[in-house]
PDB file of C-alpha atoms in Angstrom:
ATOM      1  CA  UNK A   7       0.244  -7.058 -37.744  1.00 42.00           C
ATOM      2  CA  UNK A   8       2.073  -8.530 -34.811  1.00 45.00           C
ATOM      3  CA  UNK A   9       0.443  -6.150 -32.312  1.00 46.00           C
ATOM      4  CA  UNK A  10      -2.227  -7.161 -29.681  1.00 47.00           C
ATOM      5  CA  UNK A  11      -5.674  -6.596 -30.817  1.00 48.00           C
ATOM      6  CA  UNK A  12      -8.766  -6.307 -28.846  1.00 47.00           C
ATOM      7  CA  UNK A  13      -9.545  -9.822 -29.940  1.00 57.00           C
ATOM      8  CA  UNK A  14      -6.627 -11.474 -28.814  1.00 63.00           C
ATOM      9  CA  UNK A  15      -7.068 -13.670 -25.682  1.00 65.00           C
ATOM     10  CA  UNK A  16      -4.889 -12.407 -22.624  1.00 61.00           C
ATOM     11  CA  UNK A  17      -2.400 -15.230 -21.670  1.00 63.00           C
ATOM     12  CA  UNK A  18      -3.635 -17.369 -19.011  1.00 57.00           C
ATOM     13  CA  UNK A  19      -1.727 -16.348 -15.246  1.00 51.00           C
ATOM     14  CA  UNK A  20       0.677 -19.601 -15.411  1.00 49.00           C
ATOM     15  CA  UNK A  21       1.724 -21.724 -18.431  1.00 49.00           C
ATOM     16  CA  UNK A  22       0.180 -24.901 -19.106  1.00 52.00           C
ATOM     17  CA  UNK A  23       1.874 -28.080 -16.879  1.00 50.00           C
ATOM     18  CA  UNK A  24       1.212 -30.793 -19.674  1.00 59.00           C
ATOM     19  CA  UNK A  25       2.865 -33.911 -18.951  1.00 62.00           C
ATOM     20  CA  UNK A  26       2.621 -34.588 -23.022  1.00 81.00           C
ATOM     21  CA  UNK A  27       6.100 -35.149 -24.715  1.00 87.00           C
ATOM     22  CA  UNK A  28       4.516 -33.137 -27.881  1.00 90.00           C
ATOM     23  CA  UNK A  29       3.789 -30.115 -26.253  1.00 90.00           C
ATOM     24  CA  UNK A  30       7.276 -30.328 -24.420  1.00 90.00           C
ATOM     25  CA  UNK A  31       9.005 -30.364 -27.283  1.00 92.00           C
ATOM     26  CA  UNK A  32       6.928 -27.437 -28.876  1.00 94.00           C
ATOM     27  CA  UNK A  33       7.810 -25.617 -25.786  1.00 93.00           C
ATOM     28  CA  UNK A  34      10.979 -26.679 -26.220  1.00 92.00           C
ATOM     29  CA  UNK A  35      11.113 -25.296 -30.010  1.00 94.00           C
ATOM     30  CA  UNK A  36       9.125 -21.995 -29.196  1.00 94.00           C
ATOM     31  CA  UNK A  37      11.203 -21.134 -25.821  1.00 93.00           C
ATOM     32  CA  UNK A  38      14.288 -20.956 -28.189  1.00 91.00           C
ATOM     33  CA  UNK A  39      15.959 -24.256 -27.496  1.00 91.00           C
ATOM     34  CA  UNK A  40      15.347 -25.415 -31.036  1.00 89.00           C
ATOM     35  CA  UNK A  41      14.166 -28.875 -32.289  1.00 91.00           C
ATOM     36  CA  UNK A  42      15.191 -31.677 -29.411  1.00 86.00           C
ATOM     37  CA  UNK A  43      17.881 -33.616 -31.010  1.00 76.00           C
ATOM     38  CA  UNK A  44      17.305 -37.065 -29.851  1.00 66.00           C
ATOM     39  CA  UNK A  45      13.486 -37.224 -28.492  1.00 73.00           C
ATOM     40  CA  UNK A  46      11.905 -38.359 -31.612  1.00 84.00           C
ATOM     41  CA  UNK A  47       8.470 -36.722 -31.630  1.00 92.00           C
ATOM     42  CA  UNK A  48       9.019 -34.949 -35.014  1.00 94.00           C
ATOM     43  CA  UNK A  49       8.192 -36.679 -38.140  1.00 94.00           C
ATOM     44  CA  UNK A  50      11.343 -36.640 -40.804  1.00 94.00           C
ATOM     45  CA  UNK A  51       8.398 -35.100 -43.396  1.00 96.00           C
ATOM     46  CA  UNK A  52       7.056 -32.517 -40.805  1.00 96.00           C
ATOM     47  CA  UNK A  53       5.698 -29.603 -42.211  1.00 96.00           C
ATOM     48  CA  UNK A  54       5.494 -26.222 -40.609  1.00 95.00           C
ATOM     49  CA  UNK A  55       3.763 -23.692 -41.958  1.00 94.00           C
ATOM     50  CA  UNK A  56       2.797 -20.235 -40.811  1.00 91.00           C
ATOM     51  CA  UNK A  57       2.010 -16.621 -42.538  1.00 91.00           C
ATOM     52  CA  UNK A  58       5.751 -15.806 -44.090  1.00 90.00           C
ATOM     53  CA  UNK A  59       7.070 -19.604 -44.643  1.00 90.00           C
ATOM     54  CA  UNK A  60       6.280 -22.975 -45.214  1.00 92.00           C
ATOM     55  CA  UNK A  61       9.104 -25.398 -44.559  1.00 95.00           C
ATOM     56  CA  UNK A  62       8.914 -29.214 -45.393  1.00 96.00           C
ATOM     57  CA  UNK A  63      11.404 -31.924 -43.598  1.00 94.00           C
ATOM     58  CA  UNK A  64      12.713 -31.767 -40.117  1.00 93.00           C
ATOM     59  CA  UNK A  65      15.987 -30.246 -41.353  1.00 93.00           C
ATOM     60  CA  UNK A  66      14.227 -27.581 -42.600  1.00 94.00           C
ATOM     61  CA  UNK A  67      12.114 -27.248 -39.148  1.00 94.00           C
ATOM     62  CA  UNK A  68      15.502 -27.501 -37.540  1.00 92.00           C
ATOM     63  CA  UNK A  69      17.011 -24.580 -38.994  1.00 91.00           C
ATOM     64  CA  UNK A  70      13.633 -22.498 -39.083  1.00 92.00           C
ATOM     65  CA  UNK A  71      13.846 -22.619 -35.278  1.00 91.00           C
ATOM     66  CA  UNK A  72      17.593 -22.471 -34.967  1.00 90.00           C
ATOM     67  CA  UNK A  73      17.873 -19.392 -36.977  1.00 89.00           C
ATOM     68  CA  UNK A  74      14.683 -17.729 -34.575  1.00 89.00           C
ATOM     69  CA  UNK A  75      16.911 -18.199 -31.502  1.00 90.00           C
ATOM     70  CA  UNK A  76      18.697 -14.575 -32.985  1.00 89.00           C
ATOM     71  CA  UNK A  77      15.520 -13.115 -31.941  1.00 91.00           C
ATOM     72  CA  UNK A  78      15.732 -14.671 -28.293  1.00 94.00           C
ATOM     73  CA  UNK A  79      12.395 -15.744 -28.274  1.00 94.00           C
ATOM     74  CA  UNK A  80      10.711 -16.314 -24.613  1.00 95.00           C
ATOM     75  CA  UNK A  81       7.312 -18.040 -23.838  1.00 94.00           C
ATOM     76  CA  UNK A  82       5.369 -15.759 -21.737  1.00 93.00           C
ATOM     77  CA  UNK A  83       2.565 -18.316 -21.626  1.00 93.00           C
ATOM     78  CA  UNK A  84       1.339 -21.951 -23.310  1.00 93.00           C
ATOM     79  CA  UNK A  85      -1.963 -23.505 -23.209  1.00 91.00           C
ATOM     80  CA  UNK A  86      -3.558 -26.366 -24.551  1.00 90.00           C
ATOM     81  CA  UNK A  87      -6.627 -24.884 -25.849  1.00 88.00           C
ATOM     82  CA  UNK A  88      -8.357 -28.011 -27.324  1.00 80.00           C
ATOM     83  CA  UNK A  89      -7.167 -31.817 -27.967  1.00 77.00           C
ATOM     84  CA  UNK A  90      -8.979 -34.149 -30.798  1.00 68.00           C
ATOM     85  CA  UNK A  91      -8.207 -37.785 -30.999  1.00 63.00           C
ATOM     86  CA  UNK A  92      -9.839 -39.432 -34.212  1.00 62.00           C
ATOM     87  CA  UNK A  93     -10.632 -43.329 -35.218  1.00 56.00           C
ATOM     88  CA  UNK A  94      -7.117 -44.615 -35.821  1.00 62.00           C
ATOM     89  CA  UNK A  95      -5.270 -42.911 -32.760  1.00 66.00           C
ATOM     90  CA  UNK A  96      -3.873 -39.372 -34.494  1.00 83.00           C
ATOM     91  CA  UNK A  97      -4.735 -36.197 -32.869  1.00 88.00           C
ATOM     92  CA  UNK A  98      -4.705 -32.566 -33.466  1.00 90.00           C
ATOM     93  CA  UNK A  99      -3.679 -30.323 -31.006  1.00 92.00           C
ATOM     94  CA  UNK A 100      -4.474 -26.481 -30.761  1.00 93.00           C
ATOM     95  CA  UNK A 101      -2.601 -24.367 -28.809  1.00 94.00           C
ATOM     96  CA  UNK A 102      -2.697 -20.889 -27.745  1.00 95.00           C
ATOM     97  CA  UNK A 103       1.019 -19.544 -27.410  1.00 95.00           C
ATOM     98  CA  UNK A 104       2.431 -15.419 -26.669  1.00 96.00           C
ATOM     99  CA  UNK A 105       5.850 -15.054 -27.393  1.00 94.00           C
ATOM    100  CA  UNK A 106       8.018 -12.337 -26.977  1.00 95.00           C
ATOM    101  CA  UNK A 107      10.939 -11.852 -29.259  1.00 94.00           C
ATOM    102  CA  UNK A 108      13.538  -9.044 -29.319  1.00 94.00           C
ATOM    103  CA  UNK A 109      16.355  -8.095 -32.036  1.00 89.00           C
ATOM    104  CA  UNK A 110      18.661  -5.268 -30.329  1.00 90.00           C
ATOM    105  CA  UNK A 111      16.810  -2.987 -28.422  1.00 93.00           C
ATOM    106  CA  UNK A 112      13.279  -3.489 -30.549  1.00 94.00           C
ATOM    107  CA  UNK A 113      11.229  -6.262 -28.747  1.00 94.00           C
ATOM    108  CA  UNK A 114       7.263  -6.934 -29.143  1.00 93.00           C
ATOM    109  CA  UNK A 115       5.214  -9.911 -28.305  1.00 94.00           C
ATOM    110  CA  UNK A 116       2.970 -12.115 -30.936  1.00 92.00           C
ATOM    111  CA  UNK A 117      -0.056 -14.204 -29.631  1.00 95.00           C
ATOM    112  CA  UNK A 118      -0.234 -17.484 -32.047  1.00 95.00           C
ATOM    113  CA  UNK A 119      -2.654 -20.320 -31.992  1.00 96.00           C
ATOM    114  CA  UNK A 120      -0.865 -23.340 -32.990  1.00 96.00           C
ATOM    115  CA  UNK A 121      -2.867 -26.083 -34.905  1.00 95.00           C
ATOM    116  CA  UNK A 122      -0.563 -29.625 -34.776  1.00 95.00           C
ATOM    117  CA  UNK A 123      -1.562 -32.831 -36.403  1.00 94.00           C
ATOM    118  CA  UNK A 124       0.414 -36.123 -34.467  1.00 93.00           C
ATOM    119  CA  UNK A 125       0.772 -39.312 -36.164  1.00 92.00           C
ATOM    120  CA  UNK A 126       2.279 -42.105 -34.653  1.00 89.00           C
ATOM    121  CA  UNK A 127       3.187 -40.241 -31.324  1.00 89.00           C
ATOM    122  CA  UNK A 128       5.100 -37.849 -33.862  1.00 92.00           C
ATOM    123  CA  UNK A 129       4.491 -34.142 -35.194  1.00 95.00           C
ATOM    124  CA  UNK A 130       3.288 -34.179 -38.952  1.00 96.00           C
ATOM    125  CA  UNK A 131       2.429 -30.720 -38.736  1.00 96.00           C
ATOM    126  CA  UNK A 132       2.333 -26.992 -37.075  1.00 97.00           C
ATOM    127  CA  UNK A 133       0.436 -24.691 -38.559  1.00 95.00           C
ATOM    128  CA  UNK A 134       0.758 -21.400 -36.725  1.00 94.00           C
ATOM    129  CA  UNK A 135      -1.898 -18.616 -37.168  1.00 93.00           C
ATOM    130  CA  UNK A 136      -0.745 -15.052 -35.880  1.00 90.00           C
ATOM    131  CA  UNK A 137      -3.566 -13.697 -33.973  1.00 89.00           C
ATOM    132  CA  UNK A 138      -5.024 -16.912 -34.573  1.00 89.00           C
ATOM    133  CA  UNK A 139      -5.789 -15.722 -38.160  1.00 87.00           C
ATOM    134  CA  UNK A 140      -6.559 -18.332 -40.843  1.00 81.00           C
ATOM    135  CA  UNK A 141      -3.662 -18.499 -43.519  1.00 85.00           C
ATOM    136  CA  UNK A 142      -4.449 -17.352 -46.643  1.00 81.00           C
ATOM    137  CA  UNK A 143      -5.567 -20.445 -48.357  1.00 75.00           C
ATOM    138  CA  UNK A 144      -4.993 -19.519 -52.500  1.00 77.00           C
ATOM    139  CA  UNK A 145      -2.370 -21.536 -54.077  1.00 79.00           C
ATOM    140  CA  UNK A 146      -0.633 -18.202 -55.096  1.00 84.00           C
ATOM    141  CA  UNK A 147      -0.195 -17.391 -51.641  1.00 84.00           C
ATOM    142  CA  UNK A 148       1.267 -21.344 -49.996  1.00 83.00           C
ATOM    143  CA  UNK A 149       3.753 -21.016 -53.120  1.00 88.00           C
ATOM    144  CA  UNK A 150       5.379 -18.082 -52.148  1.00 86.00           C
ATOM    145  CA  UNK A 151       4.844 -19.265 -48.465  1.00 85.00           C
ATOM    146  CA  UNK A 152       6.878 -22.846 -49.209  1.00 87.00           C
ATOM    147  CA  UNK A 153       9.866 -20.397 -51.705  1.00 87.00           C
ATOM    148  CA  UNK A 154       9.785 -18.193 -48.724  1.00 83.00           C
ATOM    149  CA  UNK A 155      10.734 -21.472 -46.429  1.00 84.00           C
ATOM    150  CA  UNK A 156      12.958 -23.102 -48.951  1.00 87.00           C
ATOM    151  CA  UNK A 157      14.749 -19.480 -49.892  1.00 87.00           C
ATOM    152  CA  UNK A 158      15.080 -19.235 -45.679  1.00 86.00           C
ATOM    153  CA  UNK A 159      16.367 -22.688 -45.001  1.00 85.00           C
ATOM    154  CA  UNK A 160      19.150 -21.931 -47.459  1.00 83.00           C
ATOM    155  CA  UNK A 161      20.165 -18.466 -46.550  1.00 85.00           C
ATOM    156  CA  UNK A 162      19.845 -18.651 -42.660  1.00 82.00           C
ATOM    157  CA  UNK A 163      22.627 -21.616 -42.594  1.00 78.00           C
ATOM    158  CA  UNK A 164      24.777 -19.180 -44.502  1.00 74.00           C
ATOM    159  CA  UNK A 165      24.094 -15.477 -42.400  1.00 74.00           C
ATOM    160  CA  UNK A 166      23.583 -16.747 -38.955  1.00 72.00           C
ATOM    161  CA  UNK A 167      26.461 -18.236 -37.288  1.00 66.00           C
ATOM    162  CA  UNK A 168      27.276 -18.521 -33.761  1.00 65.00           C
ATOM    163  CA  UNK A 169      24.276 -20.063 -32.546  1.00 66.00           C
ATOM    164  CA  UNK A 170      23.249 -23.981 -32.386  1.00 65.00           C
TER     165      UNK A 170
END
């Protein structure tokens, strides 16, 4: 579940300072401002993808994180944990992230590691592993994952107003 376990990393004492537009704008997404409009460092065929959904397109990103602001998500902490740049200039990107979310008077706080694949100075991907557990991998499982994301994307639009 969402709770700590002994396994989970503490968050480091300050946030990580990156000067990197990428991680700004996941900071951006994660400390409940939503997708950045005009910055252009997500790919129109993003995918995100974590245990519950799997959405495809940056619409679809842009209302996954729009609808999350009704849980008034907060960084508590954000750290680069590793950076890989291969042959042909893309990188992936792992980063540890603990969030704290709260709907009424019920609040907890998940610790994530985010894997993100940039091409072209853009985000392809997020994958985002609660606890920093793999996703289950079976076909069976990414299905109901991506009707999950495409049952959310249409629903949230209709039951969540008053928030942009």
């Amino acid at each position: 579940g969402f709770a700590r376990s002994a396994a989970e990393p503490l968050p480091p004492s300050r946030s990580c300072s990156s000067n990197s537009p990428i991680v700004a704008t996941l900071g951006a997404m994660y400390g409940g401002k939503g997708v950045p409009l005009a910055e252009g460092y997500v790919s129109p065929d993003v995918v995100f993808e974590d245990p519950a959904a799997k959405v495809v397109g940056e619409p679809e990103l842009r209302e996954a994180f729009r609808a999350l602001k009704i849980m008034h998500p907060k960084t508590i902490a954000m750290e680069v944990v590793d950076g890989i740049q291969n042959w042909e200039g893309d990188k992936t990107l792992e980063i540890d992230i603990w969030q704290k979310y709260r709907l009424g008077s019920f609040s907890f706080t998940v610790y994530s590691r985010l894997n993100v694949e940039v091409k072209d100075n853009m985000i392809s991907r997020i994958e985002e592993r609660w606890q920093n557990n793999s996703l289950l991998g079976h076909k069976a499982f990414s299905a109901i994952r991506r009707a999950n994301g495409i049952l959310s994307y249409s629903l949230t639009s209709l039951l969540i107003h008053g928030i942009e």
